[in-house]
Short mmCIF file of C-alpha atoms and ligand atoms in Angstrom, two decimals:
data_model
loop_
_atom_site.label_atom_id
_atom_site.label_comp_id
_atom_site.label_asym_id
_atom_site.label_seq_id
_atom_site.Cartn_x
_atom_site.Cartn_y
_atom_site.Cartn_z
CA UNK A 13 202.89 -42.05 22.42
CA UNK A 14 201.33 -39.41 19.85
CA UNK A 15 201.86 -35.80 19.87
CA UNK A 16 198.77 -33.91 21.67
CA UNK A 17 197.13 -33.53 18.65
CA UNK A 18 194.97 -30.20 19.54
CA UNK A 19 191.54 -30.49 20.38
CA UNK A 20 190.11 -30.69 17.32
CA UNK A 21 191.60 -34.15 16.59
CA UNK A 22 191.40 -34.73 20.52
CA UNK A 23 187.51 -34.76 20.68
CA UNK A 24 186.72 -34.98 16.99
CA UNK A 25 182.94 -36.52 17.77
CA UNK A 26 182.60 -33.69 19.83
CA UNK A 27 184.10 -30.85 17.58
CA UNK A 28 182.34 -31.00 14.21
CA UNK A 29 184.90 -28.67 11.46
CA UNK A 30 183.61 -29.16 7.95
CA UNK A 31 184.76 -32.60 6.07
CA UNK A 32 187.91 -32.41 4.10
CA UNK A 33 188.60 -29.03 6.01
CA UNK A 34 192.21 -28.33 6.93
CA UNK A 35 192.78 -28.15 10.67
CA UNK A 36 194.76 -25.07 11.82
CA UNK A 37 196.28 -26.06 15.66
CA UNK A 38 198.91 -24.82 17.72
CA UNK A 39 198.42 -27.82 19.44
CA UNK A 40 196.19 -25.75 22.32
CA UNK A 41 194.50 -27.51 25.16
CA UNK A 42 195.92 -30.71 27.35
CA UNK A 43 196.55 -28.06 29.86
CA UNK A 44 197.53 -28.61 33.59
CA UNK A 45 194.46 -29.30 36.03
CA UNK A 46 196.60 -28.63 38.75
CA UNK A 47 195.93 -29.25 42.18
CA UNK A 48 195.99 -26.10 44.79
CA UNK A 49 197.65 -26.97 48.01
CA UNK A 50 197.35 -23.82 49.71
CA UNK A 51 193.56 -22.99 48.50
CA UNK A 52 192.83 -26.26 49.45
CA UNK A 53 194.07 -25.56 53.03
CA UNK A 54 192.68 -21.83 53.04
CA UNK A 55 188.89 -23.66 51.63
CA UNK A 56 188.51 -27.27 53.64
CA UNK A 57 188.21 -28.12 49.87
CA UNK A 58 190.05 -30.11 46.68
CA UNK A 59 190.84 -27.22 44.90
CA UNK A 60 192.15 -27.39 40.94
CA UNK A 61 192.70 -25.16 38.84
CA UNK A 62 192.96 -25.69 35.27
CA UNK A 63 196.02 -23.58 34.03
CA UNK A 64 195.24 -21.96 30.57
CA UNK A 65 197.65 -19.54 30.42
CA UNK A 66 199.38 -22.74 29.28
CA UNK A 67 197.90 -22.52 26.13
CA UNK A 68 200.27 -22.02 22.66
CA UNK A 69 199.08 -17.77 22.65
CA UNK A 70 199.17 -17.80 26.49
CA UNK A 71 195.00 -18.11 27.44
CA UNK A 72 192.35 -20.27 27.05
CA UNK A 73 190.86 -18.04 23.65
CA UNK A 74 193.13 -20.80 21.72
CA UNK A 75 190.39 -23.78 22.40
CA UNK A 76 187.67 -21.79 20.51
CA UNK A 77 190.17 -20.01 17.99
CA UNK A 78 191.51 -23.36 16.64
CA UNK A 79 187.99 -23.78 15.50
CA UNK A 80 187.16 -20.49 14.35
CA UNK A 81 190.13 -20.54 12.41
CA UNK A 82 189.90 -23.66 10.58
CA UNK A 83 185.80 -22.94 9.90
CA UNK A 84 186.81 -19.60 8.00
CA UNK A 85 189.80 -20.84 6.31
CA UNK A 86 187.52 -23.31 4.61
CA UNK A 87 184.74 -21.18 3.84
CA UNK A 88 187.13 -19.64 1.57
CA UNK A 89 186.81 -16.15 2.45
CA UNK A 90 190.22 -14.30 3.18
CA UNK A 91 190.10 -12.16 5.89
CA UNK A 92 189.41 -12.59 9.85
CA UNK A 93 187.99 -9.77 12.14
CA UNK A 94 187.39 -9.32 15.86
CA UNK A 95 186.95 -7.11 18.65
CA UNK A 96 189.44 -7.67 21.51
CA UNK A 97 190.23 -6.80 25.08
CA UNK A 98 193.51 -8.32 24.24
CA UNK A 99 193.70 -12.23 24.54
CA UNK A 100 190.80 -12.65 21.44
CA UNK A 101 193.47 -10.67 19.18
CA UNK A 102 196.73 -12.37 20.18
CA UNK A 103 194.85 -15.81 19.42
CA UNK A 104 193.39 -14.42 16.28
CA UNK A 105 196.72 -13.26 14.66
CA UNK A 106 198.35 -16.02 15.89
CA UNK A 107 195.97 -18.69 14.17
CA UNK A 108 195.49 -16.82 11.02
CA UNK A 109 199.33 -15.86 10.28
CA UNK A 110 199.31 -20.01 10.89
CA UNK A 111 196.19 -20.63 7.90
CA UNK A 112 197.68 -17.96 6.31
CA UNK A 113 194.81 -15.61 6.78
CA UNK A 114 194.31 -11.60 7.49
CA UNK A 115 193.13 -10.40 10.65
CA UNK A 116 191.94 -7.31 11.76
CA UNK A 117 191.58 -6.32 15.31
CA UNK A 118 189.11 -3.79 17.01
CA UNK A 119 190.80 -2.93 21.07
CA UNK A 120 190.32 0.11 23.39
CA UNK A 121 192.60 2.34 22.90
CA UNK A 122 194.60 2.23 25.94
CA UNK A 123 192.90 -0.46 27.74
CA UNK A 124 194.61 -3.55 26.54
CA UNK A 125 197.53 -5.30 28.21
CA UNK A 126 201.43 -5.22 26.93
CA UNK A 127 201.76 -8.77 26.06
CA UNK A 128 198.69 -8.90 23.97
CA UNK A 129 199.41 -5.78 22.38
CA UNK A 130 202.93 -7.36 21.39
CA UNK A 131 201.34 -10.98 20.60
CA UNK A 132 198.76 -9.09 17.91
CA UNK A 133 202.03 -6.62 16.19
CA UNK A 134 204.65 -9.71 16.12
CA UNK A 135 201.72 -12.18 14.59
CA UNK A 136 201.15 -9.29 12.19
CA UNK A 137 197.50 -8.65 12.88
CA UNK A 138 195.76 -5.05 11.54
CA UNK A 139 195.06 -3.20 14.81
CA UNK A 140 192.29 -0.75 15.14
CA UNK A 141 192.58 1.11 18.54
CA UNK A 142 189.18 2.70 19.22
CA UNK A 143 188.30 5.67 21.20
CA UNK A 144 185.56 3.49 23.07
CA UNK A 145 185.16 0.08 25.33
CA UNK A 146 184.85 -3.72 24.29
CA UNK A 147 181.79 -3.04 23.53
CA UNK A 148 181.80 -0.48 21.23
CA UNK A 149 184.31 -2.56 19.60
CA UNK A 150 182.16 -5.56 19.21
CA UNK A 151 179.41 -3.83 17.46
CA UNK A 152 181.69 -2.56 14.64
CA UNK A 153 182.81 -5.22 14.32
CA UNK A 154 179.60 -7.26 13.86
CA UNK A 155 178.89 -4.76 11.43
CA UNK A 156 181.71 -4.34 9.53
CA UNK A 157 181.08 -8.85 9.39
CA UNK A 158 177.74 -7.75 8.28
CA UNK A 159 178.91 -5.76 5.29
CA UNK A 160 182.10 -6.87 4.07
CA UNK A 161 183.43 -10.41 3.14
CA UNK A 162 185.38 -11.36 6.60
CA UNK A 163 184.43 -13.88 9.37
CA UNK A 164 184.00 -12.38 12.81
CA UNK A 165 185.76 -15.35 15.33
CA UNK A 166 184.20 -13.27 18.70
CA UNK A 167 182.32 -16.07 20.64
CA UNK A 168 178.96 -14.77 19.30
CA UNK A 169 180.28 -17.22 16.66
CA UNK A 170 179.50 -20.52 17.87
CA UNK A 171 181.84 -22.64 16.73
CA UNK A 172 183.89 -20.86 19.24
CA UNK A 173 181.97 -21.85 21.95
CA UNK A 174 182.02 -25.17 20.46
CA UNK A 175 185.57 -25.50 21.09
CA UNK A 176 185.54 -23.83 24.29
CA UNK A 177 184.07 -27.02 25.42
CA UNK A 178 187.00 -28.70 25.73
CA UNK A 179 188.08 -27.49 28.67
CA UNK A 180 185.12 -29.36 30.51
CA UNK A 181 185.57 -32.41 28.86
CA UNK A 182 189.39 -32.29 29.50
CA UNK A 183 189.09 -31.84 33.64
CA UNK A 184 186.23 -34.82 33.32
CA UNK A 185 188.23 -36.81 31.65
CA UNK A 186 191.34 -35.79 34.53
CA UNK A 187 188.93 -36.32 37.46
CA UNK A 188 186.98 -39.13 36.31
CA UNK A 189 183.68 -36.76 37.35
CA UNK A 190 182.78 -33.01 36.90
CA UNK A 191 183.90 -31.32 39.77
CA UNK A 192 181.23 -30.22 42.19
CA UNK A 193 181.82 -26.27 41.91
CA UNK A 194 183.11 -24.76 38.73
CA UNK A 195 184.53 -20.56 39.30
CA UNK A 196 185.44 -18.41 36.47
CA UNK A 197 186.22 -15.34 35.91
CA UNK A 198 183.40 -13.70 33.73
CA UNK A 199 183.39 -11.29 30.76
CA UNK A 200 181.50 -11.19 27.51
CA UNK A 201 180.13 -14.58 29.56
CA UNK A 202 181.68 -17.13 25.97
CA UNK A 203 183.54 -19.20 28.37
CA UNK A 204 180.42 -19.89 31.09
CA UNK A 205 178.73 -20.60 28.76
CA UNK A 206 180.72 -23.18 26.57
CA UNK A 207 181.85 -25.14 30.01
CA UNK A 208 178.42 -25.62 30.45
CA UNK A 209 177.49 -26.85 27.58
CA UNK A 210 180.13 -29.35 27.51
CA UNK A 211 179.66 -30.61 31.20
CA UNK A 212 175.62 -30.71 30.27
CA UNK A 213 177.22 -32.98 26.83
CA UNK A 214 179.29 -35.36 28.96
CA UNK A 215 176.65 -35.69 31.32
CA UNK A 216 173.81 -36.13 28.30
CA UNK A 217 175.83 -38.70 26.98
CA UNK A 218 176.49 -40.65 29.95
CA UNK A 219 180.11 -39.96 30.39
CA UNK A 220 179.58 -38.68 33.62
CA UNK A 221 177.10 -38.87 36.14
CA UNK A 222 177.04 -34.91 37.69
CA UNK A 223 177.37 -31.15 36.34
CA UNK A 224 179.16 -28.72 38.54
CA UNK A 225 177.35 -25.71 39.92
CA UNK A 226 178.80 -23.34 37.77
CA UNK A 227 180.18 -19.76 39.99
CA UNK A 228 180.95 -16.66 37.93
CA UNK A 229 182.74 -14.22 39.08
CA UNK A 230 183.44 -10.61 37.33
CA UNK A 231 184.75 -7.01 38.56
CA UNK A 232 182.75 -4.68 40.81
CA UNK A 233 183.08 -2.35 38.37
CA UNK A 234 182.29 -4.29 35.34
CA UNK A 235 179.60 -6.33 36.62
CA UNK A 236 176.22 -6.55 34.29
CA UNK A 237 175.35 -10.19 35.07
CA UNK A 238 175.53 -9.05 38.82
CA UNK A 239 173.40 -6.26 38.47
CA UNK A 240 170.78 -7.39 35.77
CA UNK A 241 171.39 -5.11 33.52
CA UNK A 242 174.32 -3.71 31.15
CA UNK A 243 176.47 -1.18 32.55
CA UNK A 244 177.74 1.86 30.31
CA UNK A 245 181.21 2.71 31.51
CA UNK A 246 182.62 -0.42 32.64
CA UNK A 247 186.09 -0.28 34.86
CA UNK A 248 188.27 -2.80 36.59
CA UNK A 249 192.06 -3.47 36.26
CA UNK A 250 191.18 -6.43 35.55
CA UNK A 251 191.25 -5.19 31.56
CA UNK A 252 190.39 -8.43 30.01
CA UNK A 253 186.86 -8.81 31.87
CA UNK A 254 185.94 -4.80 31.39
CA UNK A 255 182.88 -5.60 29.10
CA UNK A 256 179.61 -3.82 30.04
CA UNK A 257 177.12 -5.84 27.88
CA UNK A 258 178.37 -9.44 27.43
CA UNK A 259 177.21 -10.82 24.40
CA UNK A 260 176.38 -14.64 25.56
CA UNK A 261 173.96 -13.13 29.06
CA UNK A 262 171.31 -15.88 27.70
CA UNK A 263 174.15 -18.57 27.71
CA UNK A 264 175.53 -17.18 30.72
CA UNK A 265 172.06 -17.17 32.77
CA UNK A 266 171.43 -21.06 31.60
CA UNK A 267 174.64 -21.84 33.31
CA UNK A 268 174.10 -20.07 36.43
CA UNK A 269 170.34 -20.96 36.69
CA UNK A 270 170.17 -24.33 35.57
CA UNK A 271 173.54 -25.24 37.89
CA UNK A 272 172.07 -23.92 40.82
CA UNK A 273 174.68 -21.14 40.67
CA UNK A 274 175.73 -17.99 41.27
CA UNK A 275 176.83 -14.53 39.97
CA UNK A 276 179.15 -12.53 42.50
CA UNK A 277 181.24 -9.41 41.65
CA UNK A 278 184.70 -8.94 42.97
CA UNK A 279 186.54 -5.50 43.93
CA UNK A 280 189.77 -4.83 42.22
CA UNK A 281 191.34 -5.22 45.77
CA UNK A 282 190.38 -8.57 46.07
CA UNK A 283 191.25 -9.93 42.79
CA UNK A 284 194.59 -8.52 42.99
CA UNK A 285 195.22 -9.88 46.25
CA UNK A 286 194.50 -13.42 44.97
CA UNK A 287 196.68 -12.40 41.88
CA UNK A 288 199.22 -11.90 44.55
CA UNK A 289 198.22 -15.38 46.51
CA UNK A 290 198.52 -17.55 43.09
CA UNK A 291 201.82 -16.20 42.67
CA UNK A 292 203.19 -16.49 45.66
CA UNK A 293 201.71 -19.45 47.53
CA UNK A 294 200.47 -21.78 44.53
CA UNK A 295 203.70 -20.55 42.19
CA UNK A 296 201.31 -19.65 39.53
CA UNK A 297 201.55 -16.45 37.65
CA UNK A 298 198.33 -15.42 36.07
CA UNK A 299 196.61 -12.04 34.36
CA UNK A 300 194.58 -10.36 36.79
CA UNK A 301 191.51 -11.08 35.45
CA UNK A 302 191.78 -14.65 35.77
CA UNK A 303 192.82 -14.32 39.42
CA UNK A 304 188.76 -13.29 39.35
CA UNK A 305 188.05 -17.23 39.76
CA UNK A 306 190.25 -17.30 42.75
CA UNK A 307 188.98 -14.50 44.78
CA UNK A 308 185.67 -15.57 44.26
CA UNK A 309 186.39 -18.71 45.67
CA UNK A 310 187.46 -17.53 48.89
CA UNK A 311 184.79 -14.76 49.09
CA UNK A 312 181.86 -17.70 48.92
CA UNK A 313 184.01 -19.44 51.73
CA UNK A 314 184.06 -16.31 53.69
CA UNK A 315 180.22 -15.85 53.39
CA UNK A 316 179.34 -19.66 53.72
CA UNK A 317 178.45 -20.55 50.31
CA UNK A 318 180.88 -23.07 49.63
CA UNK A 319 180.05 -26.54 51.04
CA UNK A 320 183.37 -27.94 52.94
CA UNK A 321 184.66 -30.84 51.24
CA UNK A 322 183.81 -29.91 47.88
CA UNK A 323 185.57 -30.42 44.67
CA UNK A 324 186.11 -27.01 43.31
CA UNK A 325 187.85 -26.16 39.42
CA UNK A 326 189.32 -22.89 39.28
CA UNK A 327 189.89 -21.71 35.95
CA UNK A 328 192.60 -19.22 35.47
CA UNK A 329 191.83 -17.73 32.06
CA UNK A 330 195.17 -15.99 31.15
CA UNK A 331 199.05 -16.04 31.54
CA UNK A 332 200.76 -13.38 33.84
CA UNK A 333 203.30 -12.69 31.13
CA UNK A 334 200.64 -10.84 29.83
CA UNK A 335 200.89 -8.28 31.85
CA UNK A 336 203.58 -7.46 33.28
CA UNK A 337 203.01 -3.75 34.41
CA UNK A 338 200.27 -4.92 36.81
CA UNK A 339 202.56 -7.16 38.27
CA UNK A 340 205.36 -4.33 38.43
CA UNK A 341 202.98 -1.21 39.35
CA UNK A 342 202.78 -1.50 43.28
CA UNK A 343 201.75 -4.93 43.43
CA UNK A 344 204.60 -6.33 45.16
CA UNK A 345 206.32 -5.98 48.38
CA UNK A 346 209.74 -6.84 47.23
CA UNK A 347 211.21 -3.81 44.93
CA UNK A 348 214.43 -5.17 42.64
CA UNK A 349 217.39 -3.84 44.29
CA UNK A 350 220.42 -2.73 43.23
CA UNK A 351 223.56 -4.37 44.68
CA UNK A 352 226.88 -4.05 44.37
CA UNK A 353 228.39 -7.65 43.25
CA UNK A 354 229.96 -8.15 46.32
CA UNK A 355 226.76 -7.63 48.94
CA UNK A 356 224.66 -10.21 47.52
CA UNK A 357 224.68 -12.33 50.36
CA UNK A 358 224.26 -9.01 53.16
CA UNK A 359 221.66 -7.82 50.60
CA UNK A 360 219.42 -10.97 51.07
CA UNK A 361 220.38 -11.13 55.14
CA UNK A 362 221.93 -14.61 54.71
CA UNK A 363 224.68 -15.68 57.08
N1 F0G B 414 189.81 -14.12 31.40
C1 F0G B 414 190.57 -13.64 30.40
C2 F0G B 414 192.05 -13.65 30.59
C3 F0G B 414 189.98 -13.13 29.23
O1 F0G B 414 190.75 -12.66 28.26
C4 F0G B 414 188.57 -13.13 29.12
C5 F0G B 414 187.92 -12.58 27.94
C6 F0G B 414 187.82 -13.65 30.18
C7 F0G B 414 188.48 -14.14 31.29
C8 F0G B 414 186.35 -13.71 30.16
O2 F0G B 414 185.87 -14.69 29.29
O3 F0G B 414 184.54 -13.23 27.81
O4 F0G B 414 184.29 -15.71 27.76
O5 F0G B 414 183.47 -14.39 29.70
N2 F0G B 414 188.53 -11.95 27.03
C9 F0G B 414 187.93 -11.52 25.76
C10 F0G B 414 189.01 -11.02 24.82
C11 F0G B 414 186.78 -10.62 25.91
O6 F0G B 414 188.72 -10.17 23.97
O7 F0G B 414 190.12 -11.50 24.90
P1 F0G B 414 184.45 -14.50 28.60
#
């Protein structure tokens, strides 16, 4: 059998790059659409969830960055820029160090996760921390786009979105059908709205014969599409999704509205209890903000929302690896011990 060739050459009908261009992969996508035992049990549904931590740069940014990448490589410019809360930037540096490409990153200062942080300095990125949130990032960076000769590869580029898609075509390709409920965690709303558009494609073109309802799910405290309106000083733990003023609310809206959706904001409590629950009963280790998916899941089951019986895609956005002093700071009952080499077995009460 081939290689997984990346999506690019996976779906290349579906993923227009520009002819004689040179693809830049890491070979992202083909990820796990795993099933969920336990949130199956916990639901009365056939829960998946499609694993994209398992992507090359650790999140599911790699499926739109592939493209990105490969557009501004051949439009011959030199340079790369976007604004981050962490996972855009690690994919970013990543793919340009691979075409060979600068990048600058925008983050809050402060706000971004470890890993990502590590991912952007080893890839060699430029990082700008700025005294602001995603937002404020985004907008220079736009601007600075605007002015100077660099390609912004945020999602409000579309080619992004375009290979976003993938994921959707991926789990219909798995399942044989879209699933009949689609959660995901939601931030500057990219994702939303590129899994729509390619379960609306695959649909369109015949390749299947439903669309999911597509559920989005984003922090209490960082909740716009919730509320109807932007919100100035977004806050979660959750640092990935802590975006005030997503840039895609039109795309986001379709997807909820023409799915028969919903919007639904999640406390930090709850999302890092199902942060907790993927780890420990599914064996899946995921950023807190993707956990977002989960917890929404079980809080439309709580309320009656979710139809028994139905087959429900989780997306979990992001690897735990990247970040590991959530999992560390007070968000786990068992505390490393220290043992002398001879007490293992009276440490861990086995007889
Ligand atoms: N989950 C993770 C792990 C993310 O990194 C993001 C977005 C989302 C969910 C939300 O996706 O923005 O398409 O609605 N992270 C961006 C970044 C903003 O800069 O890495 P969205």
């Amino acid at each position: 059998p081939q290689p997984w060739p990346g999506i690019i050459q996976a779906y290349p009908d579906r993923i227009p790059v520009p002819s004689g261009a040179k693809v830049i992969t890491l070979g992202e996508g083909n990820t796990p659409l795993l099933p969920a035992p336990h949130l199956s049990e916990l639901t009365g549904c056939e829960v998946h969830l499609k694993v994209e931590g398992a992507n090359p740069t650790g999140s599911f940014k790699d499926r739109g960055m592939t493209v990105a990448i490969t557009h501004a490589l051949a439009s011959g410019l030199k340079a790369v820029i976007c604004a981050s809360t962490g996972n855009t930037s690690a994919s970013a540096a990543a793919y340009a160090a691979r075409a060979g490409l600068t990048c600058a990153v925008l983050v809050p200062q402060g706000k971004i996760a470890m890993g990502k942080l590590a991912q952007a300095v080893l890839h060699g990125a430029r990082i700008l921390q700025v005294d602001g949130n995603f937002d404020d990032c985004l907008e220079l960076a736009q601007k600075t786009a605007i002015d100077y000769p660099v390609t912004l590869v945020n999602s409000v580029n579309p080619v992004r979105i375009a290979g976003q898609k993938s994921a959707a075509f991926e789990i219909c390709d798995v399942l044989g059908r879209a699933p009949d409920i689609h959660c995901l965690p939601v931030g500057n709303a990219g994702n939303i709205t590129a899994y729509w558009a390619g379960y609306s494609e695959y649909a369109g073109d015949g390749v299947v014969k439903n669309t999911p309802r597509m559920f989005g799910f984003q922090a209490a405290g960082a909740a716009p599409l919730v509320h109807g309106e932007p919100v100035a000083d977004p806050d979660t733990i959750a640092t990935a999704i802590r975006i005030g003023s997503p840039a895609s609310w039109d795309g986001a809206m379709k997807a909820k509205n023409a799915s028969a959706g919903l919007f639904e904001a999640i406390t930090d409590e709850k999302i890092l209890e199902a942060y907790r629950l993927l780890a420990r009963k599914e064996g899946v280790f995921v950023e807190p903000a993707s956990a977002t998916s989960v917890a929404g899941l079980l809080a439309t089951v709580a309320d009656g929302r979710l139809p028994k019986g139905s087959t429900v895609v989780c997306t979990v956005t992001g690897h735990g690896l990247k970040d590991p002093a959530t999992a560390l700071e007070g968000n786990v009952e068992v505390e490393p011990l220290a043992v002398d080499p001879t007490a293992v077995a009276t440490a861990l009460d086995l007889r």
